[in-house]
PDB file of C-alpha atoms in Angstrom:
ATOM      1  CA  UNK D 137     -11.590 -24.768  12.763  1.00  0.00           C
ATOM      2  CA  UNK D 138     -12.304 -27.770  10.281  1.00  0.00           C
ATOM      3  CA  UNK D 139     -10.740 -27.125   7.622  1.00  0.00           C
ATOM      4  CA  UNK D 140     -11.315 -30.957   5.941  1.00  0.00           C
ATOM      5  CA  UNK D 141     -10.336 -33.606   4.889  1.00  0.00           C
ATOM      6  CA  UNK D 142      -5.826 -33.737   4.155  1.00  0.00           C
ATOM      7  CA  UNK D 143      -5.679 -29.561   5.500  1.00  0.00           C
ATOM      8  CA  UNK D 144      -2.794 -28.901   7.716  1.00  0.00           C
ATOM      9  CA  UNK D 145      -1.324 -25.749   8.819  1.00  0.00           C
ATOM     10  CA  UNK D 146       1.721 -25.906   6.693  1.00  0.00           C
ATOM     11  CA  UNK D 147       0.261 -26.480   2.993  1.00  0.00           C
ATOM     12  CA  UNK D 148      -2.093 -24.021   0.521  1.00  0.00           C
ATOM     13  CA  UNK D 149      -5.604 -24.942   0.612  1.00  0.00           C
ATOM     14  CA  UNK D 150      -6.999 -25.901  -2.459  1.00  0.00           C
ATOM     15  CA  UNK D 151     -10.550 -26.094  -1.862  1.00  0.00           C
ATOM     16  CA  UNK D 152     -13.462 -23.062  -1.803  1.00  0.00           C
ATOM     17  CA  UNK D 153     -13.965 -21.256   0.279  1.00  0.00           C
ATOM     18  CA  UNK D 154     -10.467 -21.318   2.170  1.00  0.00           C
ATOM     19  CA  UNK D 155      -8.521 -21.399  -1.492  1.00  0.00           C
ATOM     20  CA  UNK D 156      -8.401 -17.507  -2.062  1.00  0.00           C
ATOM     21  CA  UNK D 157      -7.071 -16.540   1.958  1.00  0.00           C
ATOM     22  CA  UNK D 158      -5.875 -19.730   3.740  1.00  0.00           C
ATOM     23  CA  UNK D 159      -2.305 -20.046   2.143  1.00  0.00           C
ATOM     24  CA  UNK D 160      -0.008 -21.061   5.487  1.00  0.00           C
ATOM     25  CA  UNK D 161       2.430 -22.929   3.171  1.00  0.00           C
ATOM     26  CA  UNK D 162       3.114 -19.757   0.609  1.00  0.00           C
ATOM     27  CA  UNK D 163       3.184 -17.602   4.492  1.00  0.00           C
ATOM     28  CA  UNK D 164       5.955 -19.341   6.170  1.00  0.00           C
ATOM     29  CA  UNK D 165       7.890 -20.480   3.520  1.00  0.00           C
ATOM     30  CA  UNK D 166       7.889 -17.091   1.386  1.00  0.00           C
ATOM     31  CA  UNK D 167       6.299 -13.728   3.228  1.00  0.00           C
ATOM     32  CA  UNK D 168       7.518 -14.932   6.838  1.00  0.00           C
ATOM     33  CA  UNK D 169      10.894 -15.097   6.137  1.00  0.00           C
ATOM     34  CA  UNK D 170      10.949 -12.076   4.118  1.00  0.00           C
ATOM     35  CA  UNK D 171       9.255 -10.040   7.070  1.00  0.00           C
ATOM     36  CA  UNK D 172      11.688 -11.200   9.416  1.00  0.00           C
ATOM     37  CA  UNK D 173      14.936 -10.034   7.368  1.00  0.00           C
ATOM     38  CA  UNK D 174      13.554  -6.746   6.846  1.00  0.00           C
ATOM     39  CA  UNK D 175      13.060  -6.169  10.737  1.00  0.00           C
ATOM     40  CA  UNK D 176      16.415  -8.157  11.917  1.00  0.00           C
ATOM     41  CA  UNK D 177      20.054  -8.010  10.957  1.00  0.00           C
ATOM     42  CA  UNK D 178      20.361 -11.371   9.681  1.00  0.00           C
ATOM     43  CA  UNK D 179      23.380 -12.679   7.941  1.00  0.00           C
ATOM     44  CA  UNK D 180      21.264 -14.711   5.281  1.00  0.00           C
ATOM     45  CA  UNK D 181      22.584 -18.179   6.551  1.00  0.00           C
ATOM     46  CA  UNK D 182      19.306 -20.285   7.707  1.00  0.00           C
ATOM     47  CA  UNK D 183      18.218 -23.504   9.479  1.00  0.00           C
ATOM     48  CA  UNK D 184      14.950 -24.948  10.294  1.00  0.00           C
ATOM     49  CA  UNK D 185      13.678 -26.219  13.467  1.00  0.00           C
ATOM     50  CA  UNK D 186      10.258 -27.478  14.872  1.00  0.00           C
ATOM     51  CA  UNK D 187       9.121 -29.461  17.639  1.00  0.00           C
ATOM     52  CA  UNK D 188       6.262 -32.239  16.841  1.00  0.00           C
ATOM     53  CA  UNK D 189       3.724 -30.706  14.158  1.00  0.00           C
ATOM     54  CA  UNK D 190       6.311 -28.007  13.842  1.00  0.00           C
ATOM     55  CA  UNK D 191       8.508 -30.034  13.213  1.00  0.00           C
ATOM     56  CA  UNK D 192       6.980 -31.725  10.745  1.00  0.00           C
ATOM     57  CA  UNK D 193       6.387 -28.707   8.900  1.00  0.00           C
ATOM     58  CA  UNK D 194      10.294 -26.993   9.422  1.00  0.00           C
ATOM     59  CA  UNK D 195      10.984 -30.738   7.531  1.00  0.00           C
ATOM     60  CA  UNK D 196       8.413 -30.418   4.860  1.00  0.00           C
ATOM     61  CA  UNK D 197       9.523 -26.715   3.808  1.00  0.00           C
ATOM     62  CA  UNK D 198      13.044 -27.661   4.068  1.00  0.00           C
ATOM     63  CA  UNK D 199      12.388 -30.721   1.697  1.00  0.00           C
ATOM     64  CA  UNK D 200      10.358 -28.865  -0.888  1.00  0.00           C
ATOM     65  CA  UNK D 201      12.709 -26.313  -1.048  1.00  0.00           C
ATOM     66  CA  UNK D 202      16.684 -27.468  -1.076  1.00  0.00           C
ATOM     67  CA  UNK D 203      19.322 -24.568  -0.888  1.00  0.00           C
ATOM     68  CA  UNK D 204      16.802 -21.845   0.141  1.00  0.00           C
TER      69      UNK D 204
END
């Protein structure tokens, strides 16, 4: 997909059309993490991890977000 110019997979879009549906930032660092404690017995401790792009991203949320 081309999704432009500055679109990742770990930030909101901001232009049309994507704006309204392609919100990957708001999905893994809100509903993701909410879907996964209601399916698994967690203890509510949490770390990040990535590898390369994933990485990048695990550092970005984790950034943006101190003490989640």
């Amino acid at each position: 997909y081309d999704f432009g110019s500055g679109a990742g997979f770990y930030v909101n879009a901001t232009q049309q059309p994507w704006a309204p549906h392609y919100r990957m930032y708001d999905y893994v660092v809100k509903e993701l993490p909410q879907l996964v404690e209601n399916e698994l017995p967690l203890n509510g401790e949490r770390s990040v991890s990535g590898h390369s792009m994933g990485g990048h991203g695990a550092l970005i949320a984790a950034l943006k977000n101190p003490g989640y």
